[in-house]
Amino acid sequence: MSDESENQETCKNCGTTFQGNYCPECGQSLRDFQKPFGMVAVDFLGNVAAFDTRLWHTIKPLLFKPGKLTREFFAGRRVRYVPPFRLLFFFSFVFFLILGFQTHRALKVGMQKSINISGDSIKGKSGGIQLLDSLQTASQEGTAQANEVLESVSGQLKQSIDSSSTPLEEGALRKVAGALEKTKDKISEKQIVPRVLGSMKSSAPKNGEKVNDFLLKVSSGLKVAADSTDSAPQRENLLKVSGMLEHPEFFISKLFQVLSWMIFLLIPVFAFIMRLFFHKSHPYYINHLIFTVHFHAYLYMIGIIALLAKWVSGPTLYSYIMLILILMAGVYFFLSIRKYYERTVWVTAKRFIWVSIFYFFSLAITMATASVISYKYL
């Protein structure tokens, strides 16, 4: 009895007395950090090694045994595996880290490439330039016709003013005539549409011009268009697009950041869809949520494999690798449903198709929403 009392520890967090290394009430460890840094470093490396071991034990069934991790989780065999949400966060972080690095590198290389225009386009005007010429001519002709109409109406108003019978009628007609004159002056002076089309035509790509220089030229044209409009929303949008062309890496970085969080928000929605189709197999929402988390962890993992394969393979080989990985994801999802929910092949196939349709529809909405949010808060 004395030995047991000597081995008793008191939790510094909740005050519970117990034996062991972890408090049974709050779960806090008895680990003491007030010790030499070398010992703290050794403990840290031990935790990293333990995580590596659990990660390896988790990757094998996650990659090669669809549905097993979710079955093991609800069977109570959890210690040997990385917890579901920690696994998802880890693979998501690594995926977006590599994706951001590769995108930034590809963007940097692409910006320095030269534009190659075919010989026919160099000798004559390209179709785009001809279209802009036509639009600019039509716009100028439309402006001239508008001025002619305004001149005619203005002349009729002057005649009406001269023949007006009362001062009140004459004053009203003079106000209308003044407004018409201001409109005519505004159209003739600013000529918004011809100026915008002219700036677009001057921004046309030239043979051998760098992509970065071309985008900067287009950006300058959009700024001219922004200065030519009186609409605040249009000016704001034109300036935003201009800024995106000057610094596309800012928008892409924002898009990846928003998209990573939007996909996390998609996971509970997808779990709800799974519950709608498979509530008889597992009535509780948590079962479908953990299944969904494991499946998305798998998607992030093969996404990492695809990004790494892009570094070591050529464009043709990479296309085949991507095709294989996409097919693998579909087969993996089908087998996961089959083994975890334990339905017949026919029932699994039917519900797999419906769930996939709902998932891709939700994913498309998620990506569109992420793009809009990234653009709005750029």
Short mmCIF file of C-alpha atoms in Angstrom, two decimals, residues 10-377:
data_model
loop_
_atom_site.label_atom_id
_atom_site.label_comp_id
_atom_site.label_asym_id
_atom_site.label_seq_id
_atom_site.Cartn_x
_atom_site.Cartn_y
_atom_site.Cartn_z
CA THR A 10 -0.93 14.73 -8.93
CA CYS A 11 -2.07 16.33 -12.18
CA LYS A 12 -1.03 19.97 -12.30
CA ASN A 13 -3.95 20.77 -14.58
CA CYS A 14 -6.97 19.35 -12.72
CA GLY A 15 -5.51 18.12 -9.40
CA THR A 16 -6.44 14.44 -9.87
CA THR A 17 -4.24 11.89 -8.08
CA PHE A 18 -3.30 8.87 -10.17
CA GLN A 19 -0.61 6.42 -11.23
CA GLY A 20 0.94 6.44 -14.70
CA ASN A 21 2.11 8.97 -17.26
CA TYR A 22 -1.24 10.52 -18.26
CA CYS A 23 -4.06 11.96 -16.16
CA PRO A 24 -7.19 9.77 -16.47
CA GLU A 25 -9.45 12.83 -16.07
CA CYS A 26 -8.04 15.43 -18.47
CA GLY A 27 -5.43 13.42 -20.38
CA GLN A 28 -2.51 15.78 -19.69
CA SER A 29 0.96 14.22 -19.81
CA LEU A 30 3.32 14.31 -16.84
CA ARG A 31 6.16 15.36 -19.12
CA ASP A 32 8.37 18.04 -17.56
CA PHE A 33 9.86 20.61 -19.93
CA GLN A 34 12.10 22.24 -17.34
CA LYS A 35 15.20 20.25 -18.20
CA PRO A 36 18.29 20.64 -20.41
CA PHE A 37 17.60 21.42 -24.06
CA GLY A 38 19.41 18.26 -25.18
CA MET A 39 16.86 16.09 -23.37
CA VAL A 40 13.98 18.10 -24.85
CA ALA A 41 15.48 17.61 -28.33
CA VAL A 42 15.76 13.85 -27.73
CA ASP A 43 12.08 13.72 -26.68
CA PHE A 44 11.09 15.69 -29.78
CA LEU A 45 13.00 13.34 -32.09
CA GLY A 46 11.36 10.40 -30.34
CA ASN A 47 7.90 11.89 -31.03
CA VAL A 48 8.82 12.48 -34.68
CA ALA A 49 10.01 8.88 -35.01
CA ALA A 50 6.80 7.66 -33.38
CA PHE A 51 4.75 9.78 -35.84
CA ASP A 52 6.78 8.38 -38.74
CA THR A 53 6.04 4.84 -37.57
CA ARG A 54 2.32 5.53 -37.24
CA LEU A 55 2.31 7.33 -40.58
CA TRP A 56 3.88 4.34 -42.30
CA HIS A 57 1.37 1.99 -40.63
CA THR A 58 -1.38 4.34 -41.85
CA ILE A 59 -0.18 4.87 -45.43
CA LYS A 60 -0.12 1.18 -46.32
CA PRO A 61 -3.81 0.45 -45.62
CA LEU A 62 -4.86 3.91 -46.83
CA LEU A 63 -3.22 3.31 -50.20
CA PHE A 64 -3.76 -0.40 -50.75
CA LYS A 65 -6.74 -1.43 -48.58
CA PRO A 66 -9.77 0.79 -49.27
CA GLY A 67 -12.11 1.19 -46.32
CA LYS A 68 -9.85 -0.59 -43.81
CA LEU A 69 -8.79 2.50 -41.85
CA THR A 70 -12.41 3.51 -41.26
CA ARG A 71 -13.33 -0.04 -40.14
CA GLU A 72 -10.31 -0.12 -37.81
CA PHE A 73 -11.24 3.27 -36.35
CA PHE A 74 -14.74 2.19 -35.34
CA ALA A 75 -13.51 -1.22 -34.21
CA GLY A 76 -11.45 0.61 -31.56
CA ARG A 77 -8.02 -0.19 -33.05
CA ARG A 78 -6.76 3.39 -33.38
CA VAL A 79 -3.41 3.72 -31.56
CA ARG A 80 -1.30 2.26 -34.36
CA TYR A 81 -2.69 4.73 -36.93
CA VAL A 82 -2.51 8.51 -37.37
CA PRO A 83 -5.86 10.08 -36.30
CA PRO A 84 -8.13 10.84 -39.32
CA PHE A 85 -8.18 14.64 -39.14
CA ARG A 86 -4.47 14.89 -38.37
CA LEU A 87 -3.82 12.67 -41.38
CA LEU A 88 -6.01 14.90 -43.56
CA PHE A 89 -4.31 18.10 -42.38
CA PHE A 90 -0.86 16.60 -42.93
CA PHE A 91 -1.47 15.46 -46.52
CA SER A 92 -3.40 18.67 -47.34
CA PHE A 93 -0.52 20.82 -46.08
CA VAL A 94 2.07 18.86 -48.07
CA PHE A 95 -0.11 18.87 -51.21
CA PHE A 96 -0.74 22.62 -51.29
CA LEU A 97 2.88 23.33 -50.33
CA ILE A 98 4.20 21.36 -53.33
CA LEU A 99 1.43 22.69 -55.61
CA GLY A 100 2.23 26.29 -54.67
CA PHE A 101 5.94 25.77 -55.25
CA GLN A 102 5.41 24.11 -58.64
CA THR A 103 2.90 26.72 -59.78
CA HIS A 104 5.17 29.61 -58.77
CA ARG A 105 8.09 27.98 -60.58
CA ALA A 106 6.02 27.26 -63.72
CA LEU A 107 4.65 30.81 -63.69
CA LYS A 108 8.12 32.30 -63.36
CA VAL A 109 9.42 30.22 -66.28
CA GLY A 110 6.31 30.86 -68.40
CA MET A 111 6.53 34.62 -67.96
CA GLN A 112 10.00 34.65 -69.51
CA LYS A 113 8.98 32.67 -72.58
CA SER A 114 8.76 34.42 -75.95
CA ILE A 115 5.54 34.60 -77.93
CA ASN A 116 5.82 32.72 -81.22
CA ILE A 117 3.47 33.96 -83.95
CA SER A 118 3.10 32.15 -87.25
CA GLY A 119 4.47 33.65 -90.47
CA ASP A 120 1.03 34.34 -91.91
CA SER A 121 0.13 36.43 -88.88
CA ILE A 122 3.35 38.41 -89.17
CA LYS A 123 2.88 39.21 -92.90
CA GLY A 124 -0.69 40.38 -92.53
CA LYS A 125 -3.07 41.24 -89.76
CA SER A 126 -4.21 38.44 -87.50
CA GLY A 127 -7.90 37.66 -87.12
CA GLY A 128 -7.97 39.31 -83.68
CA ILE A 129 -6.46 42.58 -84.99
CA GLN A 130 -8.90 42.61 -87.92
CA LEU A 131 -11.79 42.10 -85.50
CA LEU A 132 -10.61 44.97 -83.30
CA ASP A 133 -10.22 47.20 -86.37
CA SER A 134 -13.79 46.39 -87.41
CA LEU A 135 -15.14 47.05 -83.91
CA GLN A 136 -13.23 50.31 -83.62
CA THR A 137 -14.51 51.52 -87.03
CA ALA A 138 -18.08 50.53 -86.14
CA SER A 139 -17.76 52.26 -82.78
CA GLN A 140 -16.50 55.47 -84.38
CA GLU A 141 -19.30 55.34 -86.97
CA GLY A 142 -21.83 54.74 -84.18
CA THR A 143 -20.47 57.75 -82.27
CA ALA A 144 -20.79 59.92 -85.38
CA GLN A 145 -24.38 58.76 -85.96
CA ALA A 146 -25.24 59.46 -82.30
CA ASN A 147 -23.85 62.99 -82.67
CA GLU A 148 -25.92 63.54 -85.83
CA VAL A 149 -29.10 62.45 -84.03
CA LEU A 150 -28.30 64.70 -81.07
CA GLU A 151 -27.60 67.63 -83.43
CA SER A 152 -30.98 67.09 -85.14
CA VAL A 153 -32.87 66.91 -81.83
CA SER A 154 -30.98 69.93 -80.53
CA GLY A 155 -31.96 71.93 -83.62
CA GLN A 156 -35.62 71.03 -83.21
CA LEU A 157 -35.46 72.06 -79.56
CA LYS A 158 -34.03 75.48 -80.51
CA GLN A 159 -36.92 76.00 -82.91
CA SER A 160 -39.36 75.02 -80.19
CA ILE A 161 -37.69 77.49 -77.80
CA ASP A 162 -38.08 80.32 -80.31
CA SER A 163 -41.77 79.53 -80.78
CA SER A 164 -42.55 78.86 -77.10
CA SER A 165 -45.61 80.70 -75.81
CA THR A 166 -44.80 80.92 -72.09
CA PRO A 167 -41.61 81.57 -70.03
CA LEU A 168 -42.17 78.31 -68.13
CA GLU A 169 -42.24 76.26 -71.34
CA GLU A 170 -39.16 78.10 -72.65
CA GLY A 171 -37.21 77.38 -69.43
CA ALA A 172 -38.05 73.68 -69.52
CA LEU A 173 -36.99 73.38 -73.18
CA ARG A 174 -33.72 75.21 -72.48
CA LYS A 175 -32.90 72.74 -69.68
CA VAL A 176 -33.48 69.78 -72.04
CA ALA A 177 -31.35 71.43 -74.70
CA GLY A 178 -28.54 72.01 -72.19
CA ALA A 179 -28.62 68.37 -71.12
CA LEU A 180 -28.38 67.27 -74.77
CA GLU A 181 -25.38 69.52 -75.34
CA LYS A 182 -23.59 68.03 -72.32
CA THR A 183 -24.32 64.51 -73.57
CA LYS A 184 -23.01 65.39 -77.03
CA ASP A 185 -19.83 66.91 -75.61
CA LYS A 186 -19.27 63.88 -73.37
CA ILE A 187 -19.61 61.45 -76.29
CA SER A 188 -17.34 63.44 -78.61
CA GLU A 189 -14.66 64.17 -76.00
CA LYS A 190 -14.28 60.85 -74.20
CA GLN A 191 -15.19 58.32 -76.92
CA ILE A 192 -14.84 55.55 -74.34
CA VAL A 193 -15.40 52.54 -76.59
CA PRO A 194 -13.00 53.58 -79.38
CA ARG A 195 -10.29 54.38 -76.81
CA VAL A 196 -10.67 50.99 -75.13
CA LEU A 197 -10.58 49.16 -78.47
CA GLY A 198 -7.58 51.21 -79.55
CA SER A 199 -5.69 50.31 -76.38
CA MET A 200 -6.55 46.64 -76.90
CA LYS A 201 -5.29 46.77 -80.49
CA SER A 202 -2.03 48.39 -79.40
CA SER A 203 -1.61 45.58 -76.82
CA ALA A 204 -1.64 42.83 -79.45
CA PRO A 205 1.24 40.34 -79.03
CA LYS A 206 4.31 40.66 -81.19
CA ASN A 207 6.56 37.90 -82.40
CA GLY A 208 9.41 37.28 -79.95
CA GLU A 209 7.83 39.41 -77.22
CA LYS A 210 8.04 37.98 -73.69
CA VAL A 211 4.80 36.88 -72.08
CA ASN A 212 5.47 39.10 -69.08
CA ASP A 213 5.91 42.19 -71.29
CA PHE A 214 2.74 41.36 -73.21
CA LEU A 215 0.69 41.01 -69.99
CA LEU A 216 2.05 44.32 -68.70
CA LYS A 217 1.00 45.93 -71.98
CA VAL A 218 -2.52 44.48 -71.68
CA SER A 219 -2.62 45.67 -68.08
CA SER A 220 -1.80 49.23 -69.20
CA GLY A 221 -4.62 49.03 -71.73
CA LEU A 222 -7.07 47.99 -69.02
CA LYS A 223 -5.94 50.96 -66.90
CA VAL A 224 -6.73 53.24 -69.83
CA ALA A 225 -10.18 51.64 -70.01
CA ALA A 226 -10.62 52.15 -66.25
CA ASP A 227 -9.79 55.84 -66.59
CA SER A 228 -12.34 56.16 -69.40
CA THR A 229 -15.37 54.88 -67.49
CA ASP A 230 -17.57 56.75 -65.04
CA SER A 231 -18.89 53.54 -63.45
CA ALA A 232 -17.15 52.83 -60.11
CA PRO A 233 -17.80 49.02 -60.21
CA GLN A 234 -16.46 48.79 -63.78
CA ARG A 235 -13.40 50.82 -62.84
CA GLU A 236 -12.76 48.61 -59.81
CA ASN A 237 -13.06 45.39 -61.86
CA LEU A 238 -10.82 46.68 -64.64
CA LEU A 239 -8.15 47.73 -62.14
CA LYS A 240 -8.38 44.33 -60.39
CA VAL A 241 -7.88 42.46 -63.66
CA SER A 242 -5.03 44.82 -64.49
CA GLY A 243 -3.39 44.02 -61.15
CA MET A 244 -3.88 40.28 -61.72
CA LEU A 245 -2.07 40.51 -65.05
CA GLU A 246 0.81 42.45 -63.48
CA HIS A 247 1.13 40.10 -60.47
CA PRO A 248 -0.67 36.81 -61.24
CA GLU A 249 1.15 35.08 -58.37
CA PHE A 250 -0.89 37.10 -55.84
CA PHE A 251 -4.20 35.82 -57.21
CA ILE A 252 -2.96 32.23 -57.47
CA SER A 253 -1.66 32.29 -53.90
CA LYS A 254 -4.98 33.66 -52.66
CA LEU A 255 -6.89 31.08 -54.70
CA PHE A 256 -4.94 28.15 -53.21
CA GLN A 257 -5.44 29.53 -49.71
CA VAL A 258 -9.20 29.91 -50.15
CA LEU A 259 -9.53 26.61 -52.01
CA SER A 260 -7.80 24.65 -49.25
CA TRP A 261 -10.35 25.92 -46.71
CA MET A 262 -13.28 25.47 -49.09
CA ILE A 263 -12.40 21.80 -49.58
CA PHE A 264 -12.39 21.33 -45.79
CA LEU A 265 -15.88 22.83 -45.78
CA LEU A 266 -16.88 20.45 -48.59
CA ILE A 267 -15.99 17.38 -46.52
CA PRO A 268 -18.95 17.66 -44.07
CA VAL A 269 -21.26 18.26 -47.05
CA PHE A 270 -19.94 15.14 -48.77
CA ALA A 271 -20.36 13.18 -45.53
CA PHE A 272 -24.00 14.29 -45.43
CA ILE A 273 -24.46 13.05 -49.02
CA MET A 274 -22.96 9.69 -48.01
CA ARG A 275 -25.37 9.49 -45.08
CA LEU A 276 -28.34 10.10 -47.40
CA PHE A 277 -27.37 7.11 -49.52
CA PHE A 278 -26.05 4.75 -46.84
CA HIS A 279 -27.94 5.62 -43.63
CA LYS A 280 -29.23 2.05 -43.30
CA SER A 281 -25.69 0.66 -43.11
CA HIS A 282 -24.49 3.29 -40.60
CA PRO A 283 -27.17 5.55 -39.06
CA TYR A 284 -24.71 7.92 -37.33
CA TYR A 285 -23.27 10.90 -39.19
CA ILE A 286 -19.81 10.45 -37.59
CA ASN A 287 -19.33 7.15 -39.46
CA HIS A 288 -19.77 8.85 -42.81
CA LEU A 289 -17.63 11.81 -41.74
CA ILE A 290 -14.63 9.62 -40.82
CA PHE A 291 -15.09 7.65 -44.07
CA THR A 292 -15.08 10.94 -46.02
CA VAL A 293 -11.99 12.23 -44.18
CA HIS A 294 -10.05 9.04 -44.98
CA PHE A 295 -11.11 9.21 -48.64
CA HIS A 296 -9.99 12.84 -48.99
CA ALA A 297 -6.71 12.00 -47.27
CA TYR A 298 -6.25 9.37 -49.99
CA LEU A 299 -7.04 11.96 -52.70
CA TYR A 300 -4.45 14.35 -51.28
CA MET A 301 -1.92 11.52 -51.12
CA ILE A 302 -2.29 10.55 -54.79
CA GLY A 303 -2.28 14.28 -55.59
CA ILE A 304 1.14 14.48 -53.94
CA ILE A 305 2.27 11.47 -55.98
CA ALA A 306 1.05 13.20 -59.17
CA LEU A 307 2.91 16.42 -58.35
CA LEU A 308 6.12 14.53 -57.59
CA ALA A 309 5.74 12.52 -60.80
CA LYS A 310 5.58 15.76 -62.76
CA TRP A 311 9.14 16.55 -61.69
CA VAL A 312 10.62 13.29 -62.94
CA SER A 313 8.53 12.56 -66.05
CA GLY A 314 8.02 14.19 -69.41
CA PRO A 315 4.71 15.70 -70.60
CA THR A 316 3.59 12.53 -72.43
CA LEU A 317 4.42 10.17 -69.57
CA TYR A 318 2.88 12.55 -67.05
CA SER A 319 -0.43 12.51 -68.99
CA TYR A 320 -0.54 8.71 -68.69
CA ILE A 321 0.34 8.90 -64.99
CA MET A 322 -2.48 11.38 -64.37
CA LEU A 323 -4.95 9.18 -66.25
CA ILE A 324 -3.94 6.15 -64.18
CA LEU A 325 -4.22 8.08 -60.90
CA ILE A 326 -7.70 9.41 -61.80
CA LEU A 327 -8.87 5.88 -62.63
CA MET A 328 -7.30 4.65 -59.39
CA ALA A 329 -9.25 7.25 -57.40
CA GLY A 330 -12.54 6.09 -58.96
CA VAL A 331 -11.81 2.40 -58.35
CA TYR A 332 -10.62 3.17 -54.81
CA PHE A 333 -13.82 5.05 -53.98
CA PHE A 334 -15.96 2.20 -55.34
CA LEU A 335 -14.05 -0.43 -53.33
CA SER A 336 -14.15 1.74 -50.20
CA ILE A 337 -17.95 1.94 -50.40
CA ARG A 338 -18.20 -1.78 -51.15
CA LYS A 339 -16.04 -2.86 -48.20
CA TYR A 340 -17.06 -0.34 -45.54
CA TYR A 341 -20.81 -0.21 -46.19
CA GLU A 342 -20.95 -3.91 -47.17
CA ARG A 343 -23.55 -3.60 -49.93
CA THR A 344 -23.94 -5.76 -53.02
CA VAL A 345 -21.97 -4.93 -56.14
CA TRP A 346 -25.09 -3.76 -57.99
CA VAL A 347 -26.30 -1.50 -55.16
CA THR A 348 -22.77 -0.16 -54.67
CA ALA A 349 -22.43 0.60 -58.41
CA LYS A 350 -25.75 2.49 -58.56
CA ARG A 351 -25.06 4.59 -55.47
CA PHE A 352 -21.43 5.11 -56.49
CA ILE A 353 -22.64 6.78 -59.70
CA TRP A 354 -25.14 9.02 -57.92
CA VAL A 355 -22.72 9.99 -55.15
CA SER A 356 -20.02 10.77 -57.74
CA ILE A 357 -22.41 13.05 -59.66
CA PHE A 358 -23.34 14.94 -56.49
CA TYR A 359 -19.68 15.13 -55.45
CA PHE A 360 -18.42 16.57 -58.75
CA PHE A 361 -21.31 19.04 -58.80
CA SER A 362 -20.43 20.15 -55.24
CA LEU A 363 -16.74 20.30 -56.14
CA ALA A 364 -17.46 22.51 -59.17
CA ILE A 365 -19.49 24.89 -56.99
CA THR A 366 -16.70 24.89 -54.40
CA MET A 367 -14.01 25.78 -56.95
CA ALA A 368 -16.18 28.48 -58.55
CA THR A 369 -16.92 29.97 -55.12
CA ALA A 370 -13.23 29.90 -54.22
CA SER A 371 -12.39 31.75 -57.44
CA VAL A 372 -15.04 34.42 -56.80
CA ILE A 373 -13.93 34.92 -53.19
CA SER A 374 -10.26 35.10 -54.21
CA TYR A 375 -11.07 37.70 -56.87
CA LYS A 376 -13.32 39.74 -54.59
CA TYR A 377 -10.82 39.97 -51.72
#
